[in-house]
Short mmCIF file of C-alpha atoms in Angstrom, two decimals:
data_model
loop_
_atom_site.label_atom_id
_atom_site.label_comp_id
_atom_site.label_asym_id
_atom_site.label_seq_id
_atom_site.Cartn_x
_atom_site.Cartn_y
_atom_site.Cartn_z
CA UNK A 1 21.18 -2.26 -31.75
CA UNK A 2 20.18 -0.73 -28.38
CA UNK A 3 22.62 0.60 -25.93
CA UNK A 4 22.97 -1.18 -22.78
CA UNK A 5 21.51 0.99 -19.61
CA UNK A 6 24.12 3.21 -17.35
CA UNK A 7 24.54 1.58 -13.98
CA UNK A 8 23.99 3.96 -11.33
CA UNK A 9 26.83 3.52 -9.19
CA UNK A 10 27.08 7.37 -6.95
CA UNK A 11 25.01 9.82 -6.45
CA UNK A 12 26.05 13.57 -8.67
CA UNK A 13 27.43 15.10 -5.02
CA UNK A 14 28.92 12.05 -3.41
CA UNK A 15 26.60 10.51 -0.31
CA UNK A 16 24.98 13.82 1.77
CA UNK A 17 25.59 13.20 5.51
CA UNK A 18 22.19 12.32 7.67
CA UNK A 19 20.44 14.55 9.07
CA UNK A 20 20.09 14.00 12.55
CA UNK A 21 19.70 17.07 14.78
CA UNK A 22 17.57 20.43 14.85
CA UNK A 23 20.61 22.62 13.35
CA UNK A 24 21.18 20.97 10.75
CA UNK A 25 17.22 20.16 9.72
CA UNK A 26 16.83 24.02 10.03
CA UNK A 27 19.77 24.75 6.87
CA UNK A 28 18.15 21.54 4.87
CA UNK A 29 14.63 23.78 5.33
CA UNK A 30 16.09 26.94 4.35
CA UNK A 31 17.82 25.28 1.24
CA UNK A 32 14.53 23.24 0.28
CA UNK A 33 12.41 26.28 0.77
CA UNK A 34 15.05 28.40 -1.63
CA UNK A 35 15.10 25.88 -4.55
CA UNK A 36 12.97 25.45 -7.59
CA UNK A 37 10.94 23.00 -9.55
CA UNK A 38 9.40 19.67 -8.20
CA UNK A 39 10.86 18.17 -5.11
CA UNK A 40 11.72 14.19 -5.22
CA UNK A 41 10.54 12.49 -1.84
CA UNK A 42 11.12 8.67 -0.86
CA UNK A 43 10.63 7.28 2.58
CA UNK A 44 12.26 3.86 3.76
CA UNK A 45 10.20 1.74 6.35
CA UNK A 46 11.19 -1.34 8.37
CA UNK A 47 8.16 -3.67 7.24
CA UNK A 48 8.43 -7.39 8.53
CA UNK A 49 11.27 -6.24 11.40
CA UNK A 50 9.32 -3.38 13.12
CA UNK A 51 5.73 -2.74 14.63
CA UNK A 52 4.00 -0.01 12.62
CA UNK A 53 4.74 1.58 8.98
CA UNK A 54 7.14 4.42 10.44
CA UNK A 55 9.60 5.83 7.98
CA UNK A 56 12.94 5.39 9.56
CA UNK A 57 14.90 7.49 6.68
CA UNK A 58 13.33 10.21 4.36
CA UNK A 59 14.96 10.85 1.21
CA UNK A 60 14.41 14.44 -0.76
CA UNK A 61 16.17 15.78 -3.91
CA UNK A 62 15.46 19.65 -5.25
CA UNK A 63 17.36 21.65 -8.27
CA UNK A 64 19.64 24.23 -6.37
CA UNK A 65 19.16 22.19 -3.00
CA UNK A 66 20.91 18.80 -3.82
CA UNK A 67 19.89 15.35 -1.82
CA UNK A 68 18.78 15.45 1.67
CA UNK A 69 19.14 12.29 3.98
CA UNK A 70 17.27 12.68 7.31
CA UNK A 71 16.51 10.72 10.30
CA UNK A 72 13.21 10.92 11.45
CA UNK A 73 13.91 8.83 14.84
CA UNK A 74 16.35 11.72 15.52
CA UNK A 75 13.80 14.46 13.71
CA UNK A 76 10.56 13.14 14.31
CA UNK A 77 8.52 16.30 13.43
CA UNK A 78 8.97 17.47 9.76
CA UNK A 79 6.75 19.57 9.70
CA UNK A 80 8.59 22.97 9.21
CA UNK A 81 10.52 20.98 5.73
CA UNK A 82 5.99 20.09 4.78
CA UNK A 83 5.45 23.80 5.14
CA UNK A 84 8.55 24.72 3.39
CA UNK A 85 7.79 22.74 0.47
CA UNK A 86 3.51 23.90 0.62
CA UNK A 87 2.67 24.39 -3.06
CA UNK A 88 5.48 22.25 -4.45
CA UNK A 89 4.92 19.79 -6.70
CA UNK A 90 6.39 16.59 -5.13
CA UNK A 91 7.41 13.35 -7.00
CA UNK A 92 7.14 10.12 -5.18
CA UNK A 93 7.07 6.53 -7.13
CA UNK A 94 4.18 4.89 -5.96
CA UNK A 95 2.86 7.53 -3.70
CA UNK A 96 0.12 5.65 -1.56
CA UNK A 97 2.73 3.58 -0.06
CA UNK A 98 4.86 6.39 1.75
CA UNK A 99 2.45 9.07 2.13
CA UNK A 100 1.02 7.37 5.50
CA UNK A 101 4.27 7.50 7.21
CA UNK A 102 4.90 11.16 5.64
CA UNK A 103 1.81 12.42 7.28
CA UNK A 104 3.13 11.06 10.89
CA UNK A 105 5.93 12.89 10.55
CA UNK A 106 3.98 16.48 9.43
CA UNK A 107 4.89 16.12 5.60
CA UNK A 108 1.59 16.38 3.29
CA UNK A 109 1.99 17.28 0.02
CA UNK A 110 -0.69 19.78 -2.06
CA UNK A 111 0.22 18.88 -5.58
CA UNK A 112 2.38 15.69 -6.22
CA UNK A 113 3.11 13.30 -9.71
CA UNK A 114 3.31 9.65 -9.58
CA UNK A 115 5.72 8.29 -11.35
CA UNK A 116 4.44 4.40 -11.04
CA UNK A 117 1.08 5.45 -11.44
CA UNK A 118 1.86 7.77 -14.71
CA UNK A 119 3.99 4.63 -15.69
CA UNK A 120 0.80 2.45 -15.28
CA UNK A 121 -1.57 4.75 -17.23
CA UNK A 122 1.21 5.41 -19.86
CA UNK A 123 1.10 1.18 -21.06
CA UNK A 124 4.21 0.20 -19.20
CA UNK A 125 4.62 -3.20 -18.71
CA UNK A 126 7.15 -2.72 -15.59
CA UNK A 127 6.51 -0.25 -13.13
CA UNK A 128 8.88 -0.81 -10.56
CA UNK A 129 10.86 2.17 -9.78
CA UNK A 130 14.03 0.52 -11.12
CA UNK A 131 12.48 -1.20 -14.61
CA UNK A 132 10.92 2.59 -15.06
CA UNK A 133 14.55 4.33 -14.49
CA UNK A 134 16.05 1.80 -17.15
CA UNK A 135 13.24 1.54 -19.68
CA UNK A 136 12.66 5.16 -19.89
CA UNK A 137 16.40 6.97 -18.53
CA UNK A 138 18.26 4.23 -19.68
CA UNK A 139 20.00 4.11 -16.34
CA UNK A 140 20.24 0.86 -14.09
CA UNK A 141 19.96 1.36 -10.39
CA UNK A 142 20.96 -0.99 -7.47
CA UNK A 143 18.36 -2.37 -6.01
CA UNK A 144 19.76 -4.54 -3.39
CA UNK A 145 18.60 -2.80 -0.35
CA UNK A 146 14.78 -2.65 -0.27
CA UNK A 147 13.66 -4.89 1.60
CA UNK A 148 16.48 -4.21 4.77
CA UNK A 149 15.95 -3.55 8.51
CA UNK A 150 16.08 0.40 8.24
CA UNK A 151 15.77 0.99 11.64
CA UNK A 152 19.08 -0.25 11.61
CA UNK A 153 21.72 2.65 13.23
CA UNK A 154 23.71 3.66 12.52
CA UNK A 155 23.07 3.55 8.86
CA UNK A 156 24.94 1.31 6.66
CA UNK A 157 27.02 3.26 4.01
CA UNK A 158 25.75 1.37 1.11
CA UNK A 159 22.18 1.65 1.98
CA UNK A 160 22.50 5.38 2.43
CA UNK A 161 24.08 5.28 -1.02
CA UNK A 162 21.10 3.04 -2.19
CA UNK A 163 18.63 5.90 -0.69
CA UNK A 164 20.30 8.73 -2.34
CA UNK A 165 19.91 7.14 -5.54
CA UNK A 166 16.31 6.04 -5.25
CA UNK A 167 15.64 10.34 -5.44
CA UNK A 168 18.46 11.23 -7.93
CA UNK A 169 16.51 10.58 -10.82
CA UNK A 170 12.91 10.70 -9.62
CA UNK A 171 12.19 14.21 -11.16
CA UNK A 172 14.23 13.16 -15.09
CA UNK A 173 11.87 10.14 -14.79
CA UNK A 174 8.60 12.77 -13.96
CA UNK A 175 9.71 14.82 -16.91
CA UNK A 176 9.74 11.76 -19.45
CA UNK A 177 6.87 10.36 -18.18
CA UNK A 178 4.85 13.82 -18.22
CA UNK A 179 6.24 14.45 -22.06
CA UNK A 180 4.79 10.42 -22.88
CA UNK A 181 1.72 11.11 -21.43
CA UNK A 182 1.13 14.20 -23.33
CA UNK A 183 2.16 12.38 -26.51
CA UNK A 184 -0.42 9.99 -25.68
CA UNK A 185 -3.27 12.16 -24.82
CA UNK A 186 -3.11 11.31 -21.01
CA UNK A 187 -1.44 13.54 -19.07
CA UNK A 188 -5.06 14.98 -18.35
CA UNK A 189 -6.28 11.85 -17.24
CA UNK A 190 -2.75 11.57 -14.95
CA UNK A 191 -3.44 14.93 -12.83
CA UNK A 192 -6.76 14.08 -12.05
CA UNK A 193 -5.73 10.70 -10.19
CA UNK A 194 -2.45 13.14 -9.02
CA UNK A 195 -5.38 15.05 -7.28
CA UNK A 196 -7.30 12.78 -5.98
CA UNK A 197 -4.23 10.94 -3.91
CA UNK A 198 -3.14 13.93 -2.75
CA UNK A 199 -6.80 15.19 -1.38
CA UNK A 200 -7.50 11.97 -0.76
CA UNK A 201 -7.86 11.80 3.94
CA UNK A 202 -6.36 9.25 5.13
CA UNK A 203 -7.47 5.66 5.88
CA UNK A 204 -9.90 4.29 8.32
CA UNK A 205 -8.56 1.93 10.37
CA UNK A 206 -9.50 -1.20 9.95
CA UNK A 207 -12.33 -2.48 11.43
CA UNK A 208 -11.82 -6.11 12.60
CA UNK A 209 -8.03 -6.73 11.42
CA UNK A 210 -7.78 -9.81 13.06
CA UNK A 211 -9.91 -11.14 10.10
CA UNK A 212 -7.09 -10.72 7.70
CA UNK A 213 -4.67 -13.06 9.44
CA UNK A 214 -3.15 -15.37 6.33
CA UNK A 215 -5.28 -18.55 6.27
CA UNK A 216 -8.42 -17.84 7.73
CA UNK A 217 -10.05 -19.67 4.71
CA UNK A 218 -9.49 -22.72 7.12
CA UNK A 219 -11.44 -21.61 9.86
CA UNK A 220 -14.70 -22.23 10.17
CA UNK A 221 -16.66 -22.17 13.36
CA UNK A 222 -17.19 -19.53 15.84
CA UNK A 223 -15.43 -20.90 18.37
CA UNK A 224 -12.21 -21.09 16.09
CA UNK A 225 -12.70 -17.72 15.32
CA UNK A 226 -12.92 -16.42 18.95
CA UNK A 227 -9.36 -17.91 19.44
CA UNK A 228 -7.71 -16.08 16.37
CA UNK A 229 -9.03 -13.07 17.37
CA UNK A 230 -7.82 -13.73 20.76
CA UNK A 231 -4.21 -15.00 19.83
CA UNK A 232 -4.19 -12.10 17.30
CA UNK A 233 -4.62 -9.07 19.87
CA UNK A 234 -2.34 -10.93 22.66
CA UNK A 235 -0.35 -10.71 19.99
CA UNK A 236 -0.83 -7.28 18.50
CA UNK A 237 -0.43 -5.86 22.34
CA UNK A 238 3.20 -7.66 22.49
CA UNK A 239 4.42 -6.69 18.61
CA UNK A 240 3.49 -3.06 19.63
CA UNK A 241 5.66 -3.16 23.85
CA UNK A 242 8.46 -4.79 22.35
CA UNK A 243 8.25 -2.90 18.62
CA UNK A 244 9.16 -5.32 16.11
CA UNK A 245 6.71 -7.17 13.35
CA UNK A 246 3.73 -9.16 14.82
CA UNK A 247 5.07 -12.14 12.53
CA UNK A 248 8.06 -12.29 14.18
CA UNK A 249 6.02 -12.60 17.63
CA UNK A 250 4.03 -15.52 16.32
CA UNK A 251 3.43 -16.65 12.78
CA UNK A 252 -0.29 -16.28 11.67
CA UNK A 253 0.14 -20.01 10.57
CA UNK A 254 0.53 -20.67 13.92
CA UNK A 255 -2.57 -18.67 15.39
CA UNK A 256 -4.49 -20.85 12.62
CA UNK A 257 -3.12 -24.36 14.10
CA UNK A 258 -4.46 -23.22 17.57
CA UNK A 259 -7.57 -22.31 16.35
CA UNK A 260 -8.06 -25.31 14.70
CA UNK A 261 -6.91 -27.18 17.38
CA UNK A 262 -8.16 -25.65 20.63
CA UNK A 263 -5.53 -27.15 22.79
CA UNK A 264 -6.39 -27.92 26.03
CA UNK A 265 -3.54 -27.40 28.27
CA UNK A 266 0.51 -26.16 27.14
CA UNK A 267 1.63 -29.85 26.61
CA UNK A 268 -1.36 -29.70 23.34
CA UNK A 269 0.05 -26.12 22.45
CA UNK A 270 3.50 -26.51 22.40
CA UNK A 271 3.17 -29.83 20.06
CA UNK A 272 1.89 -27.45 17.34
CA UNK A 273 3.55 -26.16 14.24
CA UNK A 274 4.88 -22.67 15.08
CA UNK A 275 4.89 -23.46 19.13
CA UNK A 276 7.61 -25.43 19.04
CA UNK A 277 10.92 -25.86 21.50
CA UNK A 278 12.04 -22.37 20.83
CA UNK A 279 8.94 -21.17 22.54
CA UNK A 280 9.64 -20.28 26.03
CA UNK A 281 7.07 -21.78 29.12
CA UNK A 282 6.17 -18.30 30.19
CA UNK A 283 5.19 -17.85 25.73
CA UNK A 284 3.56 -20.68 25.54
CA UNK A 285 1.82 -20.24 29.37
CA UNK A 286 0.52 -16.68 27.29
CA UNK A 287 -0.69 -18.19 24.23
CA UNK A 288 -2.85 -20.89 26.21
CA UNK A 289 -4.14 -18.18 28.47
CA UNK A 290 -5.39 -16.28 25.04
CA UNK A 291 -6.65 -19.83 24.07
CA UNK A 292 -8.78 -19.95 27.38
CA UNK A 293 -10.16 -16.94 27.14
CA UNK A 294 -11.47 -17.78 23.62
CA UNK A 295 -12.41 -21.05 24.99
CA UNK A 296 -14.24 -19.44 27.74
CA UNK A 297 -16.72 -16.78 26.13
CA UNK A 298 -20.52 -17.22 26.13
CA UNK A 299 -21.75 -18.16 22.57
CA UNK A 300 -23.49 -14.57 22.43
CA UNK A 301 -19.93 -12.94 22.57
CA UNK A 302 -18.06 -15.30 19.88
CA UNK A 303 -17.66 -13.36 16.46
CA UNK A 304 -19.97 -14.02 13.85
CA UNK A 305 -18.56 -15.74 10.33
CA UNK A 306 -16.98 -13.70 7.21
CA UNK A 307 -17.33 -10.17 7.78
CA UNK A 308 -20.13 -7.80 7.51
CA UNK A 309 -20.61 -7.39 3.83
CA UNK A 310 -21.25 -3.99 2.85
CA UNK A 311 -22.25 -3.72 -1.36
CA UNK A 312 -22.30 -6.80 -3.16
CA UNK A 313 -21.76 -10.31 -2.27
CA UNK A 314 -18.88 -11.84 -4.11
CA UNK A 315 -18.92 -12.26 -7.66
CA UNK A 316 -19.12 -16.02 -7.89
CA UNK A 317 -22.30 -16.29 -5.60
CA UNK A 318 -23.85 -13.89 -8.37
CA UNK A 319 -25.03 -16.67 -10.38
CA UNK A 320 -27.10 -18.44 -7.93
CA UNK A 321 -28.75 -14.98 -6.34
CA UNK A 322 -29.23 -12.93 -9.29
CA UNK A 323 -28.30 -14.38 -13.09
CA UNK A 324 -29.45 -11.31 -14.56
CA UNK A 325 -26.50 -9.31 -12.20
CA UNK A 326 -23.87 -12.33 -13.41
CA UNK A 327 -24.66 -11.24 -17.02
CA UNK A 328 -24.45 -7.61 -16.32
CA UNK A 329 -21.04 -8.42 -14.71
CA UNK A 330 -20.45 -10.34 -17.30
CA UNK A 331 -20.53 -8.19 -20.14
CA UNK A 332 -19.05 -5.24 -17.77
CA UNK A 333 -16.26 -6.48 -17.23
CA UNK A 334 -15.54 -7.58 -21.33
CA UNK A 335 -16.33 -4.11 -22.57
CA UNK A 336 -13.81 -2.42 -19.71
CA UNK A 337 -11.66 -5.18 -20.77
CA UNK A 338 -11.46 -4.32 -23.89
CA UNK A 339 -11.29 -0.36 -23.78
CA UNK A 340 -8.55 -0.73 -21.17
CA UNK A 341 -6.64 -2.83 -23.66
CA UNK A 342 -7.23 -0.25 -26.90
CA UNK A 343 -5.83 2.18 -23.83
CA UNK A 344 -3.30 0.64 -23.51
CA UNK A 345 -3.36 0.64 -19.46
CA UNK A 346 -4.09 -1.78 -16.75
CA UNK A 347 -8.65 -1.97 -16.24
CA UNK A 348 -8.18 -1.00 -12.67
CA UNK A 349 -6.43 1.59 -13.70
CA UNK A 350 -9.43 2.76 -15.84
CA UNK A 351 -12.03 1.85 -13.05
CA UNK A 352 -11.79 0.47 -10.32
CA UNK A 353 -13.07 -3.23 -10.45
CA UNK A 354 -15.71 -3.00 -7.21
CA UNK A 355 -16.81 0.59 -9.10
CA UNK A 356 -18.16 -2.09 -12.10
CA UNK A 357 -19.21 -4.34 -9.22
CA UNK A 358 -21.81 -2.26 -7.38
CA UNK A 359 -23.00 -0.77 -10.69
CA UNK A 360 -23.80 -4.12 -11.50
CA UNK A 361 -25.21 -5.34 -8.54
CA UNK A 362 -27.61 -2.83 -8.14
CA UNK A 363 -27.94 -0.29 -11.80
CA UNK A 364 -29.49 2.77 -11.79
CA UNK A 365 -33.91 2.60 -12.47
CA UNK A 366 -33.45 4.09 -15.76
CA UNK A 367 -30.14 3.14 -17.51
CA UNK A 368 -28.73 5.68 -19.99
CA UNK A 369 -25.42 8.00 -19.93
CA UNK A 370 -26.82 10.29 -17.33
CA UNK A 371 -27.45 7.96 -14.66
CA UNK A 372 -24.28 5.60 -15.41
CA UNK A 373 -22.43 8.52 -15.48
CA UNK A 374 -23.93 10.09 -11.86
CA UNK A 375 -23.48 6.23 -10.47
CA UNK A 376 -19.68 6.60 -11.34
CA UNK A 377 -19.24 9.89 -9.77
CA UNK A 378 -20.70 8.93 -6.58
CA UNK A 379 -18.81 5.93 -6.23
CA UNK A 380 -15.95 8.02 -6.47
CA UNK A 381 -14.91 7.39 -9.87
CA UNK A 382 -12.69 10.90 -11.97
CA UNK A 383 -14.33 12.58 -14.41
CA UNK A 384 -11.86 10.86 -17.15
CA UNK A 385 -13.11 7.84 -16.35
CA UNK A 386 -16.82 8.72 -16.15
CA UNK A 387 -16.26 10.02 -19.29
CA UNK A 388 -14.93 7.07 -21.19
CA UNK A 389 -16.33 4.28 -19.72
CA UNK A 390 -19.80 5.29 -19.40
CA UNK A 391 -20.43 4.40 -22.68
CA UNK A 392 -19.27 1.19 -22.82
CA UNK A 393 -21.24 0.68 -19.34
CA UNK A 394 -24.44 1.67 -20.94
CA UNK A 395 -23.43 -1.04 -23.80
CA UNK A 396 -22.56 -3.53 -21.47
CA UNK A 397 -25.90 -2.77 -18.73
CA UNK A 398 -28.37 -2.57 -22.06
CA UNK A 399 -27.30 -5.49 -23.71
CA UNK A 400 -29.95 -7.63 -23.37
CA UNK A 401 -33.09 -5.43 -21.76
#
């Protein structure tokens, strides 16, 4: 009979006291700098209440320098605590997410370990940072306060307590997962996608974001489209004065139910879903103005349909424009399939699915290990995986020439 997991309920030195002046950042440097091993990092946002993906509270745990709470609205530069810990090895559960607001505040690590991502490639079912801490520590934390306001001050004692545990065992979880990995002949495999986040620059902005508002599907003609994009950046330009979520400006169901609409005056606004009687005149009097201006561009300025495609179409046109690329795809996406599953590991984990698209789409001349193996590379793909899905690639590519 298994034991039942640990709840989590303090952290090992009671709750550390935030961080919130130059003083007191400069001893939390010093003691960072002066301790060993891996360094745990976490960073809370305020997604859905504030404009942006700031980190409003940045968590850090070291052997010999304890938990660290700080306030980056009162410490906005971190950079001296990034240089401090240059070199370091730092643990962060799924590192993609936080890294973006790290970097605004002058924190980049060199070398880091994943613990969601080692989880992933290690066959776990649940990756979450909390089903991870049980499954493999045997500890339960409290997971109550994820999704709160954390630009919220001052802060909450039970949050704080919440963010002092997400860190405590961060680096006991790395060491289990690095030990399972090795067991499984993967902790090769792990350091190579450790390297690539970490070297990884950072995004592009989007290009066109107004084309990702939720239910776009719906709209159709360029008109339409001229009006989300409009309502979109009036709204976008108010989220980012007034610093809170763009959803909370305007829903993007609403910005749809214009669009589809095209009101002509704020009477025909204001009886749509999401402009409703808790919309103020001088609101709505915006909105309709955005509407207008939509309204009122020459057909050579209205945005053109779905978005410039660069690589493939989508996979379910394939059929129709090239069967023999459908039954490439086909058979791809079996034979990763099924390696992934021997694996034991998620198939995006092993390659990434538009990798297997393009490849596809458009093969090398001459297909063979070589030029699989090149194609992978190029389209960005770590030599683990080139190594062990290249075969089944050739397989799949071959299969009926």
């Amino acid at each position: 009979m298994t034991e039942a997991p640990t709840p989590l309920l303090e952290p090992r030195e009671g709750i550390p006291p935030v961080i919130a002046d130059e003083a007191a950042l400069a001893e939390v440097v010093a003691a960072f700098a002066a301790g060993s091993g891996p360094v745990a990092v976490d960073a809370e946002r305020a997604s859905g209440y504030r404009y942006g993906q700031r980190a409003y509270l940045v968590q850090l745990r070291r052997e010999g320098a304890g938990t660290a709470l700080i306030d980056p609205v009162a410490c906005p530069d971190l950079s001296a605590l990034g240089e401090a810990l240059s070199g370091v090895e730092w643990v962060l559960h799924a590192a993609t997410q936080d890294l973006p607001c790290l970097r605004e505040i002058g924190m980049v690590p060199t070398r880091l370990f994943d613990t969601e991502l080692a989880g992933r490639l290690a066959g776990f079912p649940r990756v979450g940072l909390g089903a991870m801490v049980e499954n493999v520590l045997g500890f339960v934390l409290e997971k109550g306060h994820s999704a709160v306001d954390w630009s919220t001050r001052p802060l909450p004692e039970p949050w704080l307590r919440y963010a002092a545990l997400d860190v405590e065992l961060l680096v006991d979880l790395r060491d289990a997962l690095e030990k399972e990995l090795d067991r499984q002949g993967k902790l090769e495999w792990a350091l190579q996608e450790f390297d690539a986040i970490a070297s990884a620059p950072p995004a592009e902005p989007r290009k066109e974001p107004w084309r990702r508002t939720s239910g776009m599907h719906k709209v159709r003609r360029r008109r339409q489209l001229a009006v989300v994009r409009e309502l979109w950046e009036t709204r976008d330009r108010i989220a980012q004065r007034r610093d809170v979520s763009p959803g909370k400006v305007l829903p993007d169901a609403a910005i749809v139910e214009a669009a589809l609409a095209l009101p002509g005056n704020v009477h025909a606004l204001a009886a749509l879903n999401g402009f409703g009687h808790r919309t103020g005149r001088r609101q709505l009097e915006q909105w309709q103005a955005a509407v207008d201006r939509a309204k009122a561009l020459p057909e050579a300025e209205l945005p053109q349909p779905g978005q410039p495609v660069t690589g493939p179409p989508p996979p379910r046109a394939w059929a129709d424009k090239d069967p023999s690329a459908a039954a490439r795809l086909s058979a791809a996406r079996a034979a990763v399939t099924s390696l992934a599953e021997q694996l034991s590991m998620p198939q995006e984990n092993l390659i990434s699915p538009d990798t297997v698209r393009r490849l596809c789409w458009q093969p090398p001349g001459v297909v063979d290990a070589a030029t699989v193996s090149a194609a992978l590379s190029g389209h960005g793909a770590r030599p683990w995986q080139v190594e062990l899905v290249t075969p089944v690639l050739v397989g799949a590519l071959t299969k009926d020439a």
